[in-house]
Coordinates of C-alpha atoms and ligand atoms in Angstrom, one line a residue:
M77 CA 0.0 0.0 0.0
A78 CA 1.1 3.5 0.7
A79 CA 4.7 4.7 1.2
K80 CA 5.7 7.9 3.0
S81 CA 4.7 10.0 0.0
K82 CA 1.7 12.2 0.2
G83 CA 0.1 10.7 -2.9
A84 CA -0.4 11.7 -6.4
P85 CA -0.9 15.3 -7.6
N86 CA -4.5 16.4 -7.5
L87 CA -4.8 17.5 -11.2
Y88 CA -8.5 18.5 -11.0
G89 CA -7.9 20.4 -7.7
S90 CA -4.9 22.3 -9.0
F91 CA -6.8 23.2 -12.2
V92 CA -9.9 24.6 -10.7
N93 CA -7.9 26.5 -8.1
S94 CA -5.8 28.2 -10.9
A95 CA -7.1 31.5 -12.2
P96 CA -8.3 30.2 -15.7
G97 CA -9.5 26.9 -14.2
G98 CA -11.4 28.8 -11.4
F99 CA -13.1 31.0 -14.0
L100 CA -14.2 27.9 -16.0
A101 CA -15.3 26.0 -13.0
N102 CA -17.6 28.9 -11.9
K103 CA -19.0 29.1 -15.4
L104 CA -19.7 25.4 -15.6
G105 CA -20.8 25.0 -12.0
L106 CA -18.0 22.5 -11.3
P107 CA -17.0 21.8 -7.6
K108 CA -14.0 23.6 -6.3
P109 CA -12.1 21.8 -3.5
E110 CA -11.5 24.1 -0.6
K111 CA -8.2 24.1 1.3
L112 CA -9.3 22.7 4.5
R113 CA -8.4 24.3 7.8
R114 CA -6.3 21.8 9.9
Y115 CA -5.1 21.8 13.5
V116 CA -2.2 24.1 14.5
A117 CA -1.4 24.4 18.2
G118 CA -2.3 27.8 19.5
E119 CA -4.7 28.7 16.8
P120 CA -8.4 29.2 17.7
P121 CA -10.4 25.9 17.3
L122 CA -12.9 27.4 15.0
P123 CA -12.8 30.2 12.3
G124 CA -15.4 32.2 14.1
P125 CA -17.9 32.3 17.0
V126 CA -20.4 29.5 17.8
L127 CA -24.1 30.3 17.2
L128 CA -25.9 28.2 19.7
G129 CA -29.6 27.3 19.5
G130 CA -32.1 24.8 20.7
K131 CA -33.8 24.3 24.0
G132 CA -32.7 20.9 25.3
R133 CA -30.7 19.7 28.2
V134 CA -27.3 20.2 26.6
A135 CA -27.0 23.8 25.5
E136 CA -26.0 25.3 28.8
P137 CA -23.6 22.5 29.9
L138 CA -22.0 22.7 26.5
R139 CA -21.4 26.5 26.9
A140 CA -19.7 25.7 30.3
L141 CA -17.7 22.9 28.9
L142 CA -16.3 25.0 26.1
A143 CA -16.2 28.5 27.7
E144 CA -12.4 28.6 28.0
D145 CA -11.7 28.3 24.3
Y146 CA -14.8 29.3 22.4
T147 CA -16.9 32.4 21.8
F148 CA -20.6 32.1 21.7
A149 CA -23.4 34.1 20.1
D150 CA -27.1 33.5 20.8
S151 CA -28.7 35.3 17.9
L152 CA -27.9 35.6 14.3
T153 CA -26.2 38.8 13.2
T154 CA -26.2 39.8 9.6
G155 CA -22.6 40.0 8.2
T156 CA -21.1 37.7 10.9
K157 CA -19.5 34.5 9.6
Y158 CA -19.9 31.8 12.3
G159 CA -17.3 29.1 13.0
A160 CA -20.1 26.7 14.0
L161 CA -23.9 26.5 14.1
V162 CA -24.6 24.2 17.1
F163 CA -28.2 23.1 17.8
D164 CA -29.2 21.3 21.0
A165 CA -32.0 19.0 19.6
T166 CA -32.3 16.9 22.8
G167 CA -35.5 18.9 23.5
I168 CA -37.2 17.7 20.3
G169 CA -39.8 15.2 21.3
S170 CA -42.2 15.0 18.4
I171 CA -42.4 15.3 14.6
E172 CA -43.9 18.8 15.0
D173 CA -40.8 19.9 17.0
L174 CA -38.6 19.2 14.0
S175 CA -39.6 22.6 12.7
Q176 CA -37.2 24.0 15.2
L177 CA -34.3 22.7 13.0
F178 CA -35.7 24.7 10.1
E179 CA -36.2 27.8 12.2
F180 CA -32.6 27.8 13.5
F181 CA -30.7 26.6 10.5
Q182 CA -32.5 28.0 7.5
P183 CA -31.7 31.7 8.1
A184 CA -28.1 30.9 9.1
M185 CA -27.0 28.6 6.3
R186 CA -25.3 31.4 4.4
S187 CA -23.5 32.6 7.5
I188 CA -21.1 29.7 8.0
A189 CA -17.4 30.5 7.7
P190 CA -15.1 28.4 5.4
S191 CA -14.2 25.1 7.2
G192 CA -17.0 25.9 9.6
R193 CA -19.0 23.3 11.5
V194 CA -22.7 22.3 11.8
L195 CA -23.4 20.2 14.9
V196 CA -26.7 18.8 15.9
I197 CA -26.8 17.1 19.4
G198 CA -29.7 14.7 20.0
T199 CA -30.6 11.8 22.3
T200 CA -29.8 8.2 21.3
P201 CA -33.0 7.4 19.4
E202 CA -33.7 3.9 20.8
L203 CA -33.5 5.4 24.3
A204 CA -35.5 8.5 23.6
G205 CA -38.6 7.4 25.4
S206 CA -41.8 7.9 23.6
V207 CA -42.5 6.6 20.1
D208 CA -42.8 10.2 18.9
G209 CA -39.5 11.1 20.5
Q210 CA -37.7 8.1 18.9
I211 CA -39.0 9.0 15.5
A212 CA -38.1 12.7 15.8
Q213 CA -34.6 11.9 17.1
R214 CA -34.0 9.4 14.3
A215 CA -35.0 12.1 11.8
L216 CA -32.0 14.2 12.9
E217 CA -29.7 11.8 11.0
G218 CA -31.2 12.5 7.6
F219 CA -31.3 16.2 8.3
T220 CA -27.6 16.4 9.3
R221 CA -26.3 14.2 6.5
S222 CA -28.3 16.3 4.0
V223 CA -27.0 19.5 5.4
G224 CA -23.5 18.1 5.0
K225 CA -24.1 17.6 1.3
E226 CA -25.2 21.3 0.9
L227 CA -22.4 22.9 2.8
L228 CA -19.8 24.8 0.8
R229 CA -16.1 25.8 1.3
G230 CA -14.9 23.0 3.5
A231 CA -17.7 23.2 6.1
T232 CA -18.9 19.9 7.6
A233 CA -21.9 18.6 9.5
Q234 CA -22.1 16.0 12.3
L235 CA -24.7 14.6 14.6
V236 CA -23.9 13.5 18.1
Y237 CA -26.4 11.4 20.0
L238 CA -26.0 11.6 23.8
H239 CA -27.3 8.9 26.2
P240 CA -30.4 10.2 28.0
D241 CA -28.9 9.2 31.4
A242 CA -25.8 11.4 31.0
S243 CA -25.4 13.7 34.0
P244 CA -26.6 17.3 33.8
A245 CA -23.0 18.5 33.4
A246 CA -22.6 16.1 30.4
T247 CA -18.8 16.2 30.8
G248 CA -18.6 12.9 28.8
L249 CA -19.4 15.1 25.7
A250 CA -16.4 17.4 26.0
S251 CA -13.9 15.4 24.0
T252 CA -16.4 14.8 21.2
L253 CA -17.3 18.5 21.1
R254 CA -13.7 19.6 21.0
F255 CA -13.0 17.2 18.1
V256 CA -16.1 18.0 16.0
L257 CA -15.8 21.7 16.7
S258 CA -12.2 22.0 15.7
A259 CA -9.9 21.7 12.7
K260 CA -9.0 18.2 13.8
S261 CA -12.2 16.9 12.2
A262 CA -11.4 18.5 8.8
F263 CA -12.2 15.4 6.7
V264 CA -14.9 13.9 9.0
D265 CA -18.3 14.8 7.5
G266 CA -21.9 13.6 7.7
Q267 CA -21.1 11.3 10.7
V268 CA -23.1 10.2 13.6
I269 CA -21.2 9.7 16.9
R270 CA -22.8 8.1 20.0
V271 CA -21.7 9.3 23.4
G272 CA -22.6 7.2 26.4
K273 CA -23.8 8.3 29.9
D274 CA -20.5 8.4 31.8
D275 CA -18.9 11.5 32.9
A276 CA -15.3 12.3 31.9
V277 CA -12.4 14.2 33.4
A278 CA -10.9 16.9 31.3
P279 CA -7.2 16.6 30.6
A280 CA -5.0 19.2 32.3
N281 CA -4.2 20.6 28.9
W282 CA -6.5 20.0 25.8
D283 CA -3.4 20.4 23.6
K284 CA -1.7 17.5 25.3
P285 CA -4.6 15.1 25.9
L286 CA -2.4 12.0 25.8
D287 CA 0.2 13.3 28.3
G288 CA 2.0 10.3 29.8
K289 CA 0.0 7.6 28.1
V290 CA 1.7 4.6 26.5
A291 CA 0.5 4.0 22.9
V292 CA 1.2 1.2 20.5
V293 CA 0.7 1.8 16.7
T294 CA 1.0 -1.2 14.4
G295 CA 2.0 -0.8 10.8
A296 CA 3.7 2.5 11.7
A297 CA 6.7 2.5 9.4
R298 CA 4.9 4.6 6.8
G299 CA 1.6 5.9 5.6
I300 CA -1.3 6.5 8.0
G301 CA 0.5 4.6 10.8
A302 CA 3.5 6.9 10.7
T303 CA 1.2 9.9 11.0
I304 CA -0.7 8.4 13.9
A305 CA 2.6 8.0 15.7
E306 CA 3.4 11.6 15.0
V307 CA 0.1 12.9 16.2
F308 CA 0.2 10.8 19.4
A309 CA 3.7 12.1 20.2
R310 CA 2.5 15.7 19.6
D311 CA -0.4 15.0 22.0
G312 CA 2.1 13.9 24.7
A313 CA 2.1 10.1 24.4
K314 CA 5.0 7.7 24.7
V315 CA 4.7 5.8 21.5
I316 CA 5.8 2.3 20.5
V317 CA 5.8 1.9 16.7
A318 CA 5.6 -1.6 15.4
D319 CA 6.0 -3.0 11.9
I320 CA 7.3 -6.1 10.1
P321 CA 11.1 -6.7 10.2
A322 CA 11.4 -6.0 6.5
A323 CA 10.2 -2.4 7.1
G324 CA 12.9 -2.0 9.7
E325 CA 14.6 1.0 8.1
A326 CA 11.5 3.0 7.6
L327 CA 10.3 2.1 11.1
A328 CA 13.5 3.4 12.6
E329 CA 13.1 6.6 10.6
T330 CA 9.6 7.1 11.9
A331 CA 10.7 6.3 15.4
N332 CA 13.6 8.9 15.2
K333 CA 11.3 11.5 13.7
V334 CA 8.7 11.3 16.4
G335 CA 10.8 10.2 19.4
A336 CA 9.1 6.8 19.5
T337 CA 10.4 3.3 20.4
A338 CA 10.6 0.8 17.5
L339 CA 9.6 -2.8 17.7
A340 CA 10.0 -5.2 14.8
L341 CA 6.7 -7.2 15.0
D342 CA 4.7 -9.2 12.5
V343 CA 1.2 -8.8 13.9
T344 CA 0.2 -12.2 12.5
A345 CA 2.9 -14.1 14.5
P346 CA 1.2 -16.4 17.0
D347 CA 3.1 -14.8 19.9
A348 CA 2.6 -11.2 18.7
A349 CA 0.4 -10.3 21.7
Q350 CA 2.8 -11.9 24.2
R351 CA 5.8 -10.1 22.7
L352 CA 4.0 -6.8 22.7
A353 CA 2.9 -7.2 26.2
E354 CA 6.4 -8.1 27.5
F355 CA 8.1 -5.3 25.5
A356 CA 5.6 -2.6 26.7
T357 CA 5.5 -3.8 30.3
E358 CA 9.3 -4.0 30.6
R359 CA 9.9 -0.6 29.1
F360 CA 6.8 1.4 30.1
G361 CA 4.8 -0.6 32.7
G362 CA 2.0 -1.5 30.3
I363 CA -0.1 -0.2 27.5
D364 CA -2.9 2.5 27.5
I365 CA -3.7 2.7 23.8
I366 CA -3.4 0.1 21.0
V367 CA -4.1 1.1 17.4
H368 CA -4.4 -1.8 15.0
N369 CA -3.4 0.1 11.9
A370 CA -1.3 -2.5 10.1
G371 CA -3.3 -3.5 7.0
I372 CA -2.7 -4.9 3.5
T373 CA -4.6 -5.3 0.2
R374 CA -4.2 -8.2 -2.2
D375 CA -6.7 -7.3 -4.8
K376 CA -8.1 -9.8 -7.4
L377 CA -11.6 -10.6 -8.7
L378 CA -12.9 -13.4 -6.6
A379 CA -12.9 -15.7 -9.7
N380 CA -9.1 -15.2 -9.9
M381 CA -8.3 -15.1 -6.2
D382 CA -5.9 -17.6 -4.7
E383 CA -6.1 -18.9 -1.2
G384 CA -2.8 -17.1 -0.3
R385 CA -4.3 -13.7 -1.1
W386 CA -7.5 -14.4 0.8
N387 CA -5.7 -15.7 3.9
A388 CA -3.1 -13.0 4.0
V389 CA -5.6 -10.2 4.1
L390 CA -8.0 -11.8 6.5
N391 CA -5.0 -12.6 8.9
V392 CA -3.4 -9.2 8.9
N393 CA -6.5 -7.0 8.8
L394 CA -8.9 -9.0 11.1
A395 CA -7.6 -12.1 12.8
A396 CA -4.4 -10.4 14.1
P397 CA -6.1 -7.3 15.7
H398 CA -8.7 -9.6 17.3
R399 CA -6.1 -12.0 18.7
I400 CA -3.8 -9.2 19.9
T401 CA -6.6 -7.3 21.7
Q402 CA -7.7 -10.5 23.4
G403 CA -4.1 -11.4 24.3
L404 CA -3.2 -8.0 25.8
V405 CA -6.4 -7.9 27.9
A406 CA -5.9 -11.5 29.1
A407 CA -2.3 -10.7 30.1
G408 CA -3.4 -7.5 31.9
A409 CA -1.0 -5.5 29.7
L410 CA -3.8 -3.2 28.4
K411 CA -4.5 -1.2 31.5
E412 CA -7.9 -0.3 32.9
G413 CA -9.2 2.7 31.1
G414 CA -7.4 1.4 28.0
R415 CA -8.2 2.4 24.4
V416 CA -8.4 0.1 21.4
V417 CA -8.7 1.7 18.0
D418 CA -9.2 -0.3 14.9
V419 CA -8.9 0.8 11.3
S420 CA -11.7 -0.3 9.0
S421 CA -12.4 1.2 5.5
I422 CA -15.3 2.4 3.5
A423 CA -14.7 -0.7 1.4
G424 CA -15.9 -2.6 4.5
I425 CA -19.1 -0.7 4.4
A426 CA -19.8 -0.4 0.7
G427 CA -17.8 -3.4 -0.7
N428 CA -15.4 -2.9 -3.6
R429 CA -14.8 -4.7 -6.8
G430 CA -11.7 -6.9 -6.6
Q431 CA -11.6 -6.6 -2.8
T432 CA -13.8 -9.4 -1.5
N433 CA -11.0 -10.4 0.9
Y434 CA -10.3 -6.8 2.0
G435 CA -14.0 -5.9 2.2
A436 CA -14.7 -8.9 4.3
S437 CA -11.8 -8.1 6.6
K438 CA -12.8 -4.5 7.1
A439 CA -16.4 -5.3 7.6
G440 CA -15.2 -7.9 10.2
V441 CA -13.4 -5.1 12.0
I442 CA -16.8 -3.3 12.4
G443 CA -18.2 -6.5 13.7
M444 CA -15.3 -6.8 16.1
V445 CA -15.9 -3.3 17.5
N446 CA -19.6 -4.0 17.9
A447 CA -19.0 -7.3 19.7
E448 CA -16.1 -6.4 21.8
A449 CA -17.4 -3.0 23.0
P450 CA -19.7 -4.3 25.7
E451 CA -17.2 -6.9 26.8
L452 CA -14.3 -4.4 27.2
A453 CA -16.5 -1.8 28.7
A454 CA -16.7 -4.0 31.8
K455 CA -13.0 -3.4 32.2
G456 CA -13.2 0.4 31.5
I457 CA -11.7 -0.2 28.1
T458 CA -13.2 1.4 25.0
I459 CA -13.0 0.1 21.4
N460 CA -13.8 2.2 18.3
A461 CA -12.8 2.3 14.7
V462 CA -12.2 4.8 11.9
A463 CA -13.3 3.9 8.4
P464 CA -11.1 6.0 6.1
G465 CA -12.3 6.8 2.6
F466 CA -10.0 8.2 -0.1
I467 CA -6.8 9.2 1.7
E468 CA -3.9 10.7 -0.2
T469 CA -1.2 8.0 0.1
A470 CA 0.9 6.0 -2.3
M471 CA -1.8 3.4 -2.2
T472 CA -4.4 5.8 -3.7
A473 CA -1.7 7.3 -6.0
A474 CA -1.5 3.9 -7.6
I475 CA -5.1 4.0 -8.7
P476 CA -5.6 4.9 -12.4
L477 CA -6.1 8.6 -13.0
A478 CA -9.8 8.8 -13.9
T479 CA -10.8 6.6 -11.0
R480 CA -8.6 8.5 -8.6
E481 CA -10.1 11.9 -9.6
G482 CA -13.5 10.3 -9.3
G483 CA -12.7 9.1 -5.8
R484 CA -11.8 12.6 -4.8
L485 CA -14.9 14.2 -6.3
M486 CA -17.2 11.6 -4.9
A487 CA -16.8 13.3 -1.5
S488 CA -19.0 16.2 -0.4
L489 CA -15.7 18.0 0.3
N490 CA -14.6 17.3 -3.3
Q491 CA -11.1 16.1 -2.4
G492 CA -9.2 13.2 -0.8
G493 CA -8.2 13.3 2.9
Q494 CA -4.7 13.5 4.4
T495 CA -3.2 10.9 6.7
V496 CA -3.4 13.4 9.5
D497 CA -7.2 13.5 9.2
V498 CA -7.3 9.7 10.1
A499 CA -4.7 10.2 12.8
E500 CA -6.6 13.1 14.5
T501 CA -9.8 11.0 14.6
I502 CA -7.9 8.1 16.2
A503 CA -6.3 10.5 18.7
Y504 CA -9.8 11.6 19.7
F505 CA -10.9 8.0 20.3
A506 CA -7.7 7.4 22.3
S507 CA -8.1 10.4 24.6
P508 CA -8.7 9.6 28.3
A509 CA -11.5 12.1 28.1
S510 CA -13.3 9.8 25.5
N511 CA -14.3 7.2 28.1
A512 CA -17.9 7.7 27.2
V513 CA -17.2 7.1 23.5
N514 CA -17.4 3.3 22.9
G515 CA -18.4 1.1 19.9
N516 CA -18.4 3.9 17.3
I517 CA -17.4 3.6 13.7
V518 CA -16.5 7.0 12.3
R519 CA -15.8 7.4 8.7
V520 CA -13.0 9.8 7.7
C521 CA -14.1 10.2 4.1
G522 CA -15.2 13.8 3.5
Q523 CA -18.8 12.4 3.2
S524 CA -18.0 10.1 0.3
M525 CA -21.0 8.9 -1.6
I526 CA -19.5 5.4 -1.6
G527 CA -21.3 3.3 1.0
A528 CA -23.2 6.3 2.3
Ligands
NAD158 P1 0.6 1.3 4.1 O1 0.7 0.1 3.2 O2 1.2 2.6 3.7 O3 1.0 1.0 5.6 C1 0.7 -0.2 6.2 C2 1.8 -0.6 7.1 O4 1.4 -1.9 7.7 C3 3.1 -0.9 6.3 O5 4.1 -0.2 7.0 C4 3.3 -2.4 6.4 O6 4.6 -2.8 6.5 C5 2.6 -2.7 7.7 N1 2.2 -4.1 7.8 C6 1.7 -4.9 6.9 N2 1.6 -6.1 7.3 C7 2.0 -6.2 8.6 C8 2.1 -7.2 9.6 N3 1.8 -8.4 9.3 N4 2.6 -6.8 10.8 C9 3.0 -5.5 11.1 N5 2.9 -4.6 10.2 C10 2.4 -4.8 8.9 O7 -1.0 1.5 4.3 P2 -1.9 2.8 4.7 O8 -2.5 3.4 3.4 O9 -1.1 3.7 5.5 O10 -3.1 2.1 5.5 C11 -3.1 2.0 6.9 C12 -4.4 1.4 7.3 O11 -5.5 2.2 6.8 C13 -4.6 0.0 6.8 O12 -5.3 -0.8 7.7 C14 -5.5 0.2 5.6 O13 -6.3 -0.9 5.2 C15 -6.4 1.4 6.1 N6 -7.0 2.2 5.0 C16 -6.2 3.0 4.2 C17 -6.9 3.8 3.2 C18 -6.1 4.7 2.3 O14 -6.8 5.4 1.5 N7 -4.8 4.8 2.3 C19 -8.3 3.8 3.1 C20 -9.0 2.9 4.0 C21 -8.3 2.2 4.9

């Protein structure tokens, strides 16, 4: 798959962002990919104030949770560009109440800043009480996803469902709010995130949320894994980067670059969990975070597929993460309050021609998250997954030109994502403040139409 390169040149994007190309694109109504705002330490989280609306149980706690770093407005002012429109929809209990969405958002839709955010916060539909309440809460999903498809200039829309039994302070929401309402979620669009009822403790410093945590990233020699290691180190973690022995040189390079410790480890080795547990326990006293990023493709139409290709993909992408998580938990190496983050793919949601093995493995990863979440929750461990879409790496650079440009334009954001977009989402799941975020699959795909 990918090498350390950032992928192929974006011919369409460069063209429509040039002067003559831009002129032509405007005339023809062609989409123009916006340069997305991404996280830079010290910069404000949003490109403008938050316009807050809705009369549920979350609006006031939310203001308190974000007061330190955000500016709020309560009414729409002509001429102001808002960094986010946030609507507390937890008070919506009937179909009639849905008109509140129209009343709040319709007049404000042209007042969203580039790379701004739309956020709707509702109550987990199945737990919303009355039949009317459940229907209305479920309706929020179609609303938010459609808004995402209408937003321009790099703005995105998400829906967060909060458990109805969350405490009035709703502190368990803070990490999710700070992810969604920031540049860290640049390529996450049209997603639904479920937050449980537990309270959370804010980190001493939101710019170093992983301070002192021990994190393992598999497949970290290059590509997405190398960037995860970099983001984890930036966020304060002590990082162990693991990859196959053959990738030793690149692994050492990544380790040096980010100040991580390298471990040559084939995740499919029968003793992989044991070796990892011993290594991490000896050096750092255990593991707080494990990211199962190592992954391979061995594409062939099923009719031409050999057993070797099938087995290799299922082993690396699915059997190994499952075995390693189970092994680390059994050995007590993954500490209480631990975080497991898996890497699925939109191919695991939509399926992909020539990828029956890969699609099965990545859908299996989703099954693994669903099945293991309740089991691990009993130990205070969470498990979540990202499902990347088109990410600019050497893997996607190898796709034929027309398909590649198509892949980019298939997203509401009209471009491919960067490896850092996947890494930021993983860091959000990995945060100690994300203890109420369990069993989620979040796509990092710019709201790609594929598998939507
Ligand atoms: P990549 O090929 O650049 O990196 C994968 C890394 O995993 C490599 O360093 C490789 O040596 C390592 N690896 C492979 N087999 C291993 C094994 N048995 N043990 C230990 N390490 C092993 O790939 P990438 O594009 O960075 O992808 C990372 C993850 O993201 C994969 O799980 C992939 O399926 C997933 N993903 C990528 C994209 C994308 O657009 N690039 C999209 C969806 C999902």
